[in-house]
Short mmCIF file of C-alpha atoms in Angstrom, two decimals:
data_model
loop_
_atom_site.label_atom_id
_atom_site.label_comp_id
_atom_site.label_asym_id
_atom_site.label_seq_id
_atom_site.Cartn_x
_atom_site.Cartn_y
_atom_site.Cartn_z
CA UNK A 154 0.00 0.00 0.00
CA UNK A 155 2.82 2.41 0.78
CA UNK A 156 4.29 1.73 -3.11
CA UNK A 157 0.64 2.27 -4.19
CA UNK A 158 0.19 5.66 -2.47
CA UNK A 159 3.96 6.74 -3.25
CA UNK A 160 2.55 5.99 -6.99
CA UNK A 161 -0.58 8.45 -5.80
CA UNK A 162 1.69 11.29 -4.81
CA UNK A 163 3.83 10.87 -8.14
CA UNK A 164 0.46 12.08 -10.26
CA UNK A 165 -1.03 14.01 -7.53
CA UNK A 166 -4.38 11.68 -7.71
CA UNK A 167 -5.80 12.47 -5.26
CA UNK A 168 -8.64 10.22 -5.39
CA UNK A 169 -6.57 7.86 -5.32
CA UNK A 170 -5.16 8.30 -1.54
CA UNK A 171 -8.93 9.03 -0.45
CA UNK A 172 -9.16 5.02 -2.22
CA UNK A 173 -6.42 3.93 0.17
CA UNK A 174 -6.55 5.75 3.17
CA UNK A 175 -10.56 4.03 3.15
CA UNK A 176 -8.53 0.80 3.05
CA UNK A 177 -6.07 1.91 6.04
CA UNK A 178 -6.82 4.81 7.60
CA UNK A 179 -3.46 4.23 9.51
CA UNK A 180 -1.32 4.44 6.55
CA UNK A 181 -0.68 7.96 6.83
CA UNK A 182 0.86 7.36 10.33
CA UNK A 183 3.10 4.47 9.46
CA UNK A 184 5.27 7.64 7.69
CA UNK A 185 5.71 8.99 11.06
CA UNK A 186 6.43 5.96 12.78
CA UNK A 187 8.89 3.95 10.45
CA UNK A 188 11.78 4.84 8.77
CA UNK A 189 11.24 6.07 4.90
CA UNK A 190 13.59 7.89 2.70
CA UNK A 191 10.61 10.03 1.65
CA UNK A 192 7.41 10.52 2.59
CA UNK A 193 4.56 10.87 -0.07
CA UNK A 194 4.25 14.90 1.12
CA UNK A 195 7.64 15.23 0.54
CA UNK A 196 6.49 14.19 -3.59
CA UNK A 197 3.56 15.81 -4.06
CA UNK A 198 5.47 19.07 -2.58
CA UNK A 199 8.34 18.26 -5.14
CA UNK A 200 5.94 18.02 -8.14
CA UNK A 201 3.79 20.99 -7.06
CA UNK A 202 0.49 18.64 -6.43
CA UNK A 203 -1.97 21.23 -4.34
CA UNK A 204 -4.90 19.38 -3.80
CA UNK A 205 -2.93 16.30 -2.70
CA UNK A 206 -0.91 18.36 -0.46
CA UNK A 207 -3.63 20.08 1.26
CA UNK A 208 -5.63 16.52 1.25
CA UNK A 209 -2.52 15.03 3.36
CA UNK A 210 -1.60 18.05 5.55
CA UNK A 211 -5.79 18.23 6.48
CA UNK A 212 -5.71 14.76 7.76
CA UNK A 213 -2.34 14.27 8.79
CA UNK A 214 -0.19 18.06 9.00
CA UNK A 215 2.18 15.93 11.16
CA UNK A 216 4.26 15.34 8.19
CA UNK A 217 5.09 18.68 7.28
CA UNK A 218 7.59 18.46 10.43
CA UNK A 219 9.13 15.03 8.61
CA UNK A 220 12.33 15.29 7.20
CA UNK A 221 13.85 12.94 4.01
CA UNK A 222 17.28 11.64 3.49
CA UNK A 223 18.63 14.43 3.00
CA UNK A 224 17.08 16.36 5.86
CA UNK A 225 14.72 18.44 3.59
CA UNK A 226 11.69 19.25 4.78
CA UNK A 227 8.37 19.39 2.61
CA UNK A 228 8.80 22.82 2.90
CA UNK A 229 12.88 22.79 1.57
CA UNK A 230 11.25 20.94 -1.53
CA UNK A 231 8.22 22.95 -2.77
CA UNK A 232 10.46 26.36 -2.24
CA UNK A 233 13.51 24.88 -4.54
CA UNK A 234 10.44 24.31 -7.03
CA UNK A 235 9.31 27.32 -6.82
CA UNK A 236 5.76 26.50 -5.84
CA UNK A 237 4.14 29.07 -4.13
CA UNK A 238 0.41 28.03 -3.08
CA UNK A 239 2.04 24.54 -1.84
CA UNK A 240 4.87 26.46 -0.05
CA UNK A 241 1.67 28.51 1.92
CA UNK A 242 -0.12 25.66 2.55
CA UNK A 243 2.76 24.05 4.33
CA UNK A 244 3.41 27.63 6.06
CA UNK A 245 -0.29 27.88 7.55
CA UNK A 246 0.29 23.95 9.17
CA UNK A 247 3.53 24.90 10.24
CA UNK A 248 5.85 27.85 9.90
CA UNK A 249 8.71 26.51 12.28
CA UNK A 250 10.00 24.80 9.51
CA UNK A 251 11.79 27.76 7.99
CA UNK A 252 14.23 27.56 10.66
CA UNK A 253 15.19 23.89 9.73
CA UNK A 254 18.41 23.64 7.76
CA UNK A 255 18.90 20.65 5.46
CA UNK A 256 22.06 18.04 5.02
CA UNK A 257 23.91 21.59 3.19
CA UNK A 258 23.05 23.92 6.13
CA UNK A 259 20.36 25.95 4.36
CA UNK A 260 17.01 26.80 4.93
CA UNK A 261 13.94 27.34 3.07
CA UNK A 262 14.95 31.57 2.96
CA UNK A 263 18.52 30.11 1.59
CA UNK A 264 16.76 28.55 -1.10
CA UNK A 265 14.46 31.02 -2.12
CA UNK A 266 17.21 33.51 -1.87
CA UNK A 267 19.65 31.94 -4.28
CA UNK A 268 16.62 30.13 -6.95
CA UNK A 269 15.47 34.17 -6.93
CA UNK A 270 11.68 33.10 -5.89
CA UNK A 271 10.73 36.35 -4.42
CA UNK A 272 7.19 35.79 -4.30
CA UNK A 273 8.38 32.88 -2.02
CA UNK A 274 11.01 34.65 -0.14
CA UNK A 275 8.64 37.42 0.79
CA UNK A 276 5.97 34.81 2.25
CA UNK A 277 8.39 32.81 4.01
CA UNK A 278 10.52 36.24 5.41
CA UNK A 279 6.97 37.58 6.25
CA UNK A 280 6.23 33.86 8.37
CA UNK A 281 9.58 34.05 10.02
CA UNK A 282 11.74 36.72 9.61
CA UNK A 283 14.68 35.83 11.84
CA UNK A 284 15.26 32.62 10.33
CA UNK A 285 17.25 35.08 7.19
CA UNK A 286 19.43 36.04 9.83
CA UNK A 287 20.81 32.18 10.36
CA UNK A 288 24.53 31.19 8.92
CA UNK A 289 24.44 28.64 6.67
CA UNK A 290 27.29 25.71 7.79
CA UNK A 291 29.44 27.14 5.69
CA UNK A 292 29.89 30.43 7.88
CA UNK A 293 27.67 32.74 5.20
CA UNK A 294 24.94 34.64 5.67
CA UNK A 295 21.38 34.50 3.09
CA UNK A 296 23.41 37.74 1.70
CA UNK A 297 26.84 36.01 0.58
CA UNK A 298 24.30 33.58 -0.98
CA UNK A 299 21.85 36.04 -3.18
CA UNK A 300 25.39 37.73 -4.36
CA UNK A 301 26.91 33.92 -5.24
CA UNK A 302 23.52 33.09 -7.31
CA UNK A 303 23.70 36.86 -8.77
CA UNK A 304 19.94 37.74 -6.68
CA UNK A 305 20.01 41.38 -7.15
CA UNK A 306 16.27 41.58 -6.83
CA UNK A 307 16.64 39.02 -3.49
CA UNK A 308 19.43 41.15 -1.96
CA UNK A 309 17.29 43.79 -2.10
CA UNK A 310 14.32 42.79 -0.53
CA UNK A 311 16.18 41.02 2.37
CA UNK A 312 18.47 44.48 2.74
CA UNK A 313 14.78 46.13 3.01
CA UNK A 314 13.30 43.92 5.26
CA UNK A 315 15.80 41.68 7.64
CA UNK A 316 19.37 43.15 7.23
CA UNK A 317 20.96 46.15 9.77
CA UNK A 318 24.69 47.24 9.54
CA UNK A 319 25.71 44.75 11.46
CA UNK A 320 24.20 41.80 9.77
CA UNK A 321 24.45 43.59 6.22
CA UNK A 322 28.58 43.87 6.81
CA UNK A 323 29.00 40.12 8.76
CA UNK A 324 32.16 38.07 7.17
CA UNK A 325 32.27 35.01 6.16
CA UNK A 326 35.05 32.13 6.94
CA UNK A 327 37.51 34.13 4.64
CA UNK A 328 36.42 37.56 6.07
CA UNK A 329 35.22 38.42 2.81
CA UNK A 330 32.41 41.13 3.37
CA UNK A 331 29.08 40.44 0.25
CA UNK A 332 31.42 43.78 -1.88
CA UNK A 333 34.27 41.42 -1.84
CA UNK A 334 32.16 38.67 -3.02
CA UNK A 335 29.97 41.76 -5.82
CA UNK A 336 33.75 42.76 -6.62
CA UNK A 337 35.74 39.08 -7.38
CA UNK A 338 32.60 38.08 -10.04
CA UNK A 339 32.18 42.01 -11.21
CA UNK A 340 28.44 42.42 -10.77
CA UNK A 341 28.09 46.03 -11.32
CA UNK A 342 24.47 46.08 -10.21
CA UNK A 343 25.14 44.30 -7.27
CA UNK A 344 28.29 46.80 -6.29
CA UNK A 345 26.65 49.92 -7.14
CA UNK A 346 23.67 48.83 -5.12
CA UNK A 347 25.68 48.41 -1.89
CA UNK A 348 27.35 51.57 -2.55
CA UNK A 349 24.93 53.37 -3.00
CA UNK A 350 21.69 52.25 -1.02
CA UNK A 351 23.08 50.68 1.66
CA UNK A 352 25.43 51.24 5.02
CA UNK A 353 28.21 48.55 3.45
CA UNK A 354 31.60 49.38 4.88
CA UNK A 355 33.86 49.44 1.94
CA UNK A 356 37.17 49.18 4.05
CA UNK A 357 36.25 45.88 5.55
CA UNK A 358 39.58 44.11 5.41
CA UNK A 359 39.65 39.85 4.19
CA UNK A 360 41.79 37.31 6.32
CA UNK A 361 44.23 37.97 3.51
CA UNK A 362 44.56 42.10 3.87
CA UNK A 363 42.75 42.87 0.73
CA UNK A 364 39.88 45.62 1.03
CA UNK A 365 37.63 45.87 -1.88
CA UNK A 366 39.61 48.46 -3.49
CA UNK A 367 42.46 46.25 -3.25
CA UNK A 368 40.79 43.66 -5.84
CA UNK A 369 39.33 45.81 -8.39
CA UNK A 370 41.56 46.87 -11.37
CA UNK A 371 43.01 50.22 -11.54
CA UNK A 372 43.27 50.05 -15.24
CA UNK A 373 41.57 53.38 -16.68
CA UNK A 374 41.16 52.09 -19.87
CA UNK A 375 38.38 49.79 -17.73
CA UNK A 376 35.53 52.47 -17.84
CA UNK A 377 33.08 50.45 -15.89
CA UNK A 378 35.80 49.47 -13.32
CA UNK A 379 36.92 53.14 -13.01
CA UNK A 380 33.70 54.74 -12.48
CA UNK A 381 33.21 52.05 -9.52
CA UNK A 382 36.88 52.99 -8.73
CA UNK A 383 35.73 56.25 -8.23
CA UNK A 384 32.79 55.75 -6.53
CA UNK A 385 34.38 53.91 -4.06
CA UNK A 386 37.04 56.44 -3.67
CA UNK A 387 33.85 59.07 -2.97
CA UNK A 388 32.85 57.01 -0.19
CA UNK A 389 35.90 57.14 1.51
CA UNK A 390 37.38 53.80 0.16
CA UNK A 391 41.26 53.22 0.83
CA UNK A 392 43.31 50.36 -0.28
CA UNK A 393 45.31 48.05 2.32
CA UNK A 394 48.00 47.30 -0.08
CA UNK A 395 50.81 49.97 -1.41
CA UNK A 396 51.18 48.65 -4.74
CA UNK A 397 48.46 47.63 -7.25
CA UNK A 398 48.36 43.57 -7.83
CA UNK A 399 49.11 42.37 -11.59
CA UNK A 400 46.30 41.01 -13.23
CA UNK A 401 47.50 37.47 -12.85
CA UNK A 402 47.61 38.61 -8.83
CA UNK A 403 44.11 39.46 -9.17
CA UNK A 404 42.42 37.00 -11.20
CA UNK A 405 44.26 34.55 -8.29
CA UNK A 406 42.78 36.27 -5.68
CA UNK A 407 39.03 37.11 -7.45
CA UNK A 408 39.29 33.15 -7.85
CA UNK A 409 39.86 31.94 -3.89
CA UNK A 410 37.22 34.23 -2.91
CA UNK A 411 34.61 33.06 -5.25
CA UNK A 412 35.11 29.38 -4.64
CA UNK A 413 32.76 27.95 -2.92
CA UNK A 414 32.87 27.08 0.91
CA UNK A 415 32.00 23.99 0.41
CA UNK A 416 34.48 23.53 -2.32
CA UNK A 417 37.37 24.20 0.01
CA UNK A 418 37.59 21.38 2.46
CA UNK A 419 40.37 22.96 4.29
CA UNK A 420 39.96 26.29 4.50
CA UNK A 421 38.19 26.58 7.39
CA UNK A 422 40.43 26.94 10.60
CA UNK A 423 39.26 25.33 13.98
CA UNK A 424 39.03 28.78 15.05
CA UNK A 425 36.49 30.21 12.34
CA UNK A 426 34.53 27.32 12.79
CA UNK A 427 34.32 28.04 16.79
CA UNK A 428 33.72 31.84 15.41
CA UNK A 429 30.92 30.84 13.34
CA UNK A 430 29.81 28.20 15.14
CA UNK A 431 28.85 30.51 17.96
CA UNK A 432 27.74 32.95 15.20
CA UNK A 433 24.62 30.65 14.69
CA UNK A 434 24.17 29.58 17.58
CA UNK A 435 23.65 33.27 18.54
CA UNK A 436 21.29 34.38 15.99
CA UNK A 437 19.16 30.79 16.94
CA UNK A 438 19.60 32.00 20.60
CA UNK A 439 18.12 35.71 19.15
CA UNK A 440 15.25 33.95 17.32
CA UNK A 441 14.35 31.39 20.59
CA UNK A 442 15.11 34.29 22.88
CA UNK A 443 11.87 36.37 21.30
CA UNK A 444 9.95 33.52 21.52
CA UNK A 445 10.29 32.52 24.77
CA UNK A 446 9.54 36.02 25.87
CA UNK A 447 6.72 36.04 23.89
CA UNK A 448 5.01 32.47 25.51
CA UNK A 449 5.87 33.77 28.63
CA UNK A 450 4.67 37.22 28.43
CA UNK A 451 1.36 35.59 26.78
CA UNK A 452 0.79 33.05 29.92
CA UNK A 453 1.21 36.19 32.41
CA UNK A 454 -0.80 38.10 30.69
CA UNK A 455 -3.83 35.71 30.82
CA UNK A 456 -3.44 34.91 34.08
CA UNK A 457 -3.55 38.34 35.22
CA UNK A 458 -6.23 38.92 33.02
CA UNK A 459 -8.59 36.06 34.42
CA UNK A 460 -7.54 37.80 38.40
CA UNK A 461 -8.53 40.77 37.65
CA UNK A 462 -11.81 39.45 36.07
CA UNK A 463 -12.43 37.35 39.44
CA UNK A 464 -11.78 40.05 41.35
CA UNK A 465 -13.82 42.51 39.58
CA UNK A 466 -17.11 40.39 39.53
CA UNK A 467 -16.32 39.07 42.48
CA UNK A 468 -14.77 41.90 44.67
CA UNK A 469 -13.73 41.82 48.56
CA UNK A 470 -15.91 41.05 51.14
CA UNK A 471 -18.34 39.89 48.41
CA UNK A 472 -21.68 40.99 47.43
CA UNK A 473 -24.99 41.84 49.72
CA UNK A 474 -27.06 38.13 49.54
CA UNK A 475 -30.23 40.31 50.51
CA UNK A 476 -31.80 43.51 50.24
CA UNK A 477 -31.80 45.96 53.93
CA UNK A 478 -30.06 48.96 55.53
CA UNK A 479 -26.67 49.33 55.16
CA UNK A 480 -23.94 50.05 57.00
CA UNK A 481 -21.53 47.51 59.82
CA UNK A 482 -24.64 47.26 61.37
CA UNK A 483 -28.46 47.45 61.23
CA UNK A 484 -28.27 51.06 63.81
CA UNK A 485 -25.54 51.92 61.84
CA UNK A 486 -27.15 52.26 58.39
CA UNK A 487 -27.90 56.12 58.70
CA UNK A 488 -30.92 55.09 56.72
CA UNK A 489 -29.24 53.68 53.64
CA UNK A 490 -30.48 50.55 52.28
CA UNK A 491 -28.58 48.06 50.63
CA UNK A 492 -29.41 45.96 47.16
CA UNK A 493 -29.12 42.35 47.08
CA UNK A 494 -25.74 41.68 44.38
CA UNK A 495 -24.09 44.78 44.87
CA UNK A 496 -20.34 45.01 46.42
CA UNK A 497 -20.31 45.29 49.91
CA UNK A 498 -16.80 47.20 50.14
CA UNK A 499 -18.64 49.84 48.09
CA UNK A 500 -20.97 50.62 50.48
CA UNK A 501 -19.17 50.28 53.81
CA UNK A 502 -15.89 51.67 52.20
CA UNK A 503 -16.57 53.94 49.41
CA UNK A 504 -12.73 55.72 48.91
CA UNK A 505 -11.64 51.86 49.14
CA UNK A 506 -13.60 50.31 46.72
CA UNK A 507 -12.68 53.14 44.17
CA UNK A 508 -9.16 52.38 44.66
CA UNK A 509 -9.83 49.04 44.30
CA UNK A 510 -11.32 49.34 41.62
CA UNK A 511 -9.17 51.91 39.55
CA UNK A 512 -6.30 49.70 40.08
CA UNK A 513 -8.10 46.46 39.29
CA UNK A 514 -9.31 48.25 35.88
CA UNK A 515 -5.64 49.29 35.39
CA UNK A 516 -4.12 45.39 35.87
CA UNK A 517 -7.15 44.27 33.76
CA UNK A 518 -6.74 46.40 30.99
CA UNK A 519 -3.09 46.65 30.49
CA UNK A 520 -2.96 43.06 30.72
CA UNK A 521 -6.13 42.59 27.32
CA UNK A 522 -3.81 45.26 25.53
CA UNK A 523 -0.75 42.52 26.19
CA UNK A 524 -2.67 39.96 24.82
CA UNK A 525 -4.17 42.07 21.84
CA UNK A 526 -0.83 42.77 20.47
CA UNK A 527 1.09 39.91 20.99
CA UNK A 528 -2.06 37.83 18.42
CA UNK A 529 -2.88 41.09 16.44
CA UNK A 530 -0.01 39.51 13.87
CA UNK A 531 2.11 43.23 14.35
CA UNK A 532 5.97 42.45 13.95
CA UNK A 533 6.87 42.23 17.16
CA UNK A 534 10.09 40.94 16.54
CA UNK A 535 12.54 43.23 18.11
CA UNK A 536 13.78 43.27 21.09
CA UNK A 537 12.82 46.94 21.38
CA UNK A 538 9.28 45.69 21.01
CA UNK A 539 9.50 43.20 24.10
CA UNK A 540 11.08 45.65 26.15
CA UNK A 541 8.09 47.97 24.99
CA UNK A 542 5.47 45.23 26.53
CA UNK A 543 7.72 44.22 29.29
CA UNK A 544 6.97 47.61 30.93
CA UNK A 545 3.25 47.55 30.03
CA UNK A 546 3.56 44.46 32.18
CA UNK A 547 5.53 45.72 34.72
CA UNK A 548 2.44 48.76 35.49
CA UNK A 549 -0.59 45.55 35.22
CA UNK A 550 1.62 43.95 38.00
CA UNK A 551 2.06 47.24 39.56
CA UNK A 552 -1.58 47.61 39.46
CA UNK A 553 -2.73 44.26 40.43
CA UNK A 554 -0.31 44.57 43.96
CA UNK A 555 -1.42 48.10 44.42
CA UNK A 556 -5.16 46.62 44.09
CA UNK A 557 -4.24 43.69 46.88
CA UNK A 558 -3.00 46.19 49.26
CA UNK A 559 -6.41 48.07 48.92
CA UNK A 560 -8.54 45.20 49.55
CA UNK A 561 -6.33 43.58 52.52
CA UNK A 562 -6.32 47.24 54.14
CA UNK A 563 -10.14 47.04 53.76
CA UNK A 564 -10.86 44.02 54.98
CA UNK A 565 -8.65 44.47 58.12
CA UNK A 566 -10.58 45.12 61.41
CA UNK A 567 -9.67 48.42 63.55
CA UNK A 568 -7.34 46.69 66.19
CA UNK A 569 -4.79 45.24 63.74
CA UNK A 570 -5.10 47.89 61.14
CA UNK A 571 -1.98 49.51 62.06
CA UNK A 572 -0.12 47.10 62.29
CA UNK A 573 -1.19 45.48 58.80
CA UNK A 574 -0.63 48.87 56.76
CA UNK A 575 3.29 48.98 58.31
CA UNK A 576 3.39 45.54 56.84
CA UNK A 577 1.98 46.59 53.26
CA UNK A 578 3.71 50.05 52.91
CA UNK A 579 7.15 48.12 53.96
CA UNK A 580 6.14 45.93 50.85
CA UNK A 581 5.44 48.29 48.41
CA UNK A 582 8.78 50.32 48.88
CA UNK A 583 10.27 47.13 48.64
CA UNK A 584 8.48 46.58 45.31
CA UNK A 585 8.89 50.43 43.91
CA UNK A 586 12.50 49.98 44.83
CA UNK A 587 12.63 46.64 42.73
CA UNK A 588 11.18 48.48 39.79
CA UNK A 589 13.37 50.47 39.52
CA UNK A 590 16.13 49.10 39.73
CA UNK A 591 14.69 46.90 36.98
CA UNK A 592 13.57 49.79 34.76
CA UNK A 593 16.83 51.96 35.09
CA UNK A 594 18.90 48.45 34.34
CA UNK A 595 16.71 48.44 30.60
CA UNK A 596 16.48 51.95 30.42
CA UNK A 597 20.87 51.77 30.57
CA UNK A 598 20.79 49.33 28.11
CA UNK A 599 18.23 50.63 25.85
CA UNK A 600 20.01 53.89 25.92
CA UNK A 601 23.40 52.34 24.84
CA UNK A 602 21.72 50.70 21.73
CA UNK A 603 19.78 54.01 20.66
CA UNK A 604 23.38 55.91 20.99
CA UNK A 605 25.24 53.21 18.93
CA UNK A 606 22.11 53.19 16.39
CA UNK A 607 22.84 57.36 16.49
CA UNK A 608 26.34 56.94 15.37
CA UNK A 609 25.66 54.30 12.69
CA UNK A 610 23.13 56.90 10.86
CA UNK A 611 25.51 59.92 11.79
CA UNK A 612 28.14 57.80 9.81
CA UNK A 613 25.73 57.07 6.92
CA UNK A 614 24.38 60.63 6.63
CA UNK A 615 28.20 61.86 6.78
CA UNK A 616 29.03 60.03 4.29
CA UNK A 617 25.79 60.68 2.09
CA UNK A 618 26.99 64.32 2.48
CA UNK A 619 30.31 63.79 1.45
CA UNK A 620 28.71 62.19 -1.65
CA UNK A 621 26.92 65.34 -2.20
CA UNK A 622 29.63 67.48 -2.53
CA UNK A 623 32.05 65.36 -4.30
CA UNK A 624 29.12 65.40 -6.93
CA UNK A 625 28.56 69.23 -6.66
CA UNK A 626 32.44 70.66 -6.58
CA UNK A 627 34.28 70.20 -9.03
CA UNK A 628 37.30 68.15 -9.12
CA UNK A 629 40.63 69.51 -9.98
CA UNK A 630 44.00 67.03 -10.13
CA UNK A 631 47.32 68.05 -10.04
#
């Protein structure tokens, strides 16, 4: 039955697995459970089968998790194809898998990236966007890769959407910077791109001393290469090396850094692979970090949500079971009457309840608007973003103590009332003093990151001015 349904996948017949899965409703399963090369979603997804695909992930969307031989996912498959309603389908059962690298160290972005499916890139960078930022084994970033497979259109949209300075200027095993790698296979586009549209630093320095100046011809009979000379030169470009390299020098050197990682067995020190290594392992850190914080700020949330709820419907000293006179006592009422249902700290403590019931709203509400944004699908991504809700959930724990105070103080009789208030105003300097030691420690750190992200656009609008005026004045040479 499994050659049968293998034979189903191959034409996408869809009928046909309805025919056998009547037959043994278990077959599906036996693809999780044993040990198969393939499974018959990891075909259809190859071929670009739809209806089978969303047939199988419907009854089983286990198998969109399963990996083949080669530790491709269904997902790795339909994106090499290029199919983009299978890729989706496999993205709404399960969009985890774009962090899953295959036997090659690439994942579903890496593939897109370098095949140029930008319909597909932008669907899978929209599902998970961190997962671009993940080195591929070989020590390169999704950028080195789009500038390999000559992506222009690729590099872009990643630059756009997932790349900083940081990330946009990370080395590879060889140092090389993604203008070395534009430079050694002379893709003008590519290099006047980065120089022009993007922060690229263009005296990043390879394990070998060359900056990208260094390994671009300074013939002038070259009119393409001196016009990128010069624009280099414009942005402040210097060369490492005193004398110019020969052309045999350079075509040597354009050669070693265009061959591929992979192709190089031995060029990878124990120490760049402990670099690199950690290099991933950092950005997968980044990515589980965020998500983490995110499951964790969700469960608070909720709970605090369904306490304030409680607390709110159901509020101290509970509600009058009967309708009377108000008041501790019946000669006490002053002629009020109470109403059967209604809170009983609101009519014996009025100031209290309000309290109560300000802060109560406060937890309550701050604690929905956590909720809200965290499944309102915003990009909540950065870590500026979870420092931004971390402090909204700071003030609904804020409120919800604040709120507890208020009700113990209320429902404490006269003779220990002192004595209980010393106890809760001890605790909430205790807990303001915890805050804030809390808030100034992110507000430090937040502070640092804001002035280093000042400097990196005081560099790049610098520069864009010096751009400016090398345009405007006019040049004179000696």
């Amino acid at each position: 039955m499994e050659r049968r349904l293998y034979d189903a996948a191959v034409q996408g017949n869809k009928i046909s697995l309805l025919d056998l899965l009547g037959e043994d409703a278990l077959l599906l399963d036996r693809f999780i459970t044993g040990r198969y090369p393939e499974t018959p979603l990891h075909v259809a997804s190859m071929l670009g089968h739809l209806e089978f695909v969303h047939e199988v992930l419907t009854r089983k969307p286990e198998l969109a998790k399963e990996l083949d031989s080669h530790k491709s996912s269904p997902l790795h498959l339909a994106t090499a194809k290029g199919y983009l309603q299978v890729a989706k389908s496999l993205l709404q059962v399960n969009p985890d898998m774009c962090l899953v690298c295959d036997i090659d160290g690439r994942n579903p972005l890496h593939i897109a990236a370098m095949k140029g499916h930008l319909d597909l890139l932008k669907e899978l960078v929209q599902a998970r966007p961190w997962a671009a930022r993940v080195l591929m084994e070989q020590g390169e970033t999704i950028l080195h890769a789009c500038v390999r497979c000559n992506q222009l259109e690729a590099l872009k949209l990643l630059v756009g959407r997932v790349s900083d300075h940081e990330f946009l200027n990370c080395k590879n095993h060889e140092d090389n910077t993604i203008l070395h790698l534009a430079i050694a296979a002379q893709q003008t586009e590519v290099i006047n791109f980065l120089i022009s549209s993007t922060t690229i630093d263009v005296n990043c320095v390879n394990e070998d001393g060359y900056t990208a100046l260094d390994i671009l011809s300074q013939n002038q009979k070259d009119m393409t290469n001196k016009q990128i000379v010069e624009s280099l030169r414009r942005m402040g470009a210097t060369q490492a090396k005193e004398n110019p390299l020969s052309s045999s020098q350079l075509k040597a050197i354009r050669t070693k850094i265009l061959l591929s990682p992979w192709e190089q067995p031995n060029a990878v020190s124990k120490s760049k692979k402990r670099k690199h290594g950690k290099r991933i392992v950092h950005s997968n850190k980044n990515g589980d970090w965020l998500e983490r914080k995110r499951n964790i700020l969700m469960l608070v949330a909720s709970l605090l949500a369904a306490m304030a709820f409680q607390a709110g419907v159901n509020p101290p000293s509970g509600v009058w079971q009967d309708n009377g006179p108000s008041g501790f006592s019946t000669t006490e009422s002053n002629g009020k009457n109470h109403t059967a249902g209604l809170s009983v700290l609101a009519d014996n403590h009025p100031r209290a309840y309000t309290r109560f019931l300000i802060y109560n709203t406060t937890g309550f509400l701050t604690s929905l608007s956590i909720i809200l944004l965290l499944i309102s699908g915003l990009p909540l991504r950065r870590r500026f973003f979870m420092w931004v809700l971390m402090v909204i959930m700071w003030v609904a724990i804020t409120a919800m103590a604040l709120a507890y105070s208020v009700s113990i103080a209320a429902l404490t009789p006269d003779h220990s009332y002192s004595s209980v208030i010393n106890i809760l105003g001890t605790g909430i300097l205790v807990w303001i003093g915890l805050m804030l030691i809390l808030l100034l420690g992110h507000t430090i750190r937040l502070a640092f990151r804001l002035i280093k992200l000042a400097f990196r656009l005081i560099k790049y609008i610098l520069k864009l001015v010096m751009r400016l005026v090398n345009l405007i004045s006019p040049r004179h040479r000696v």
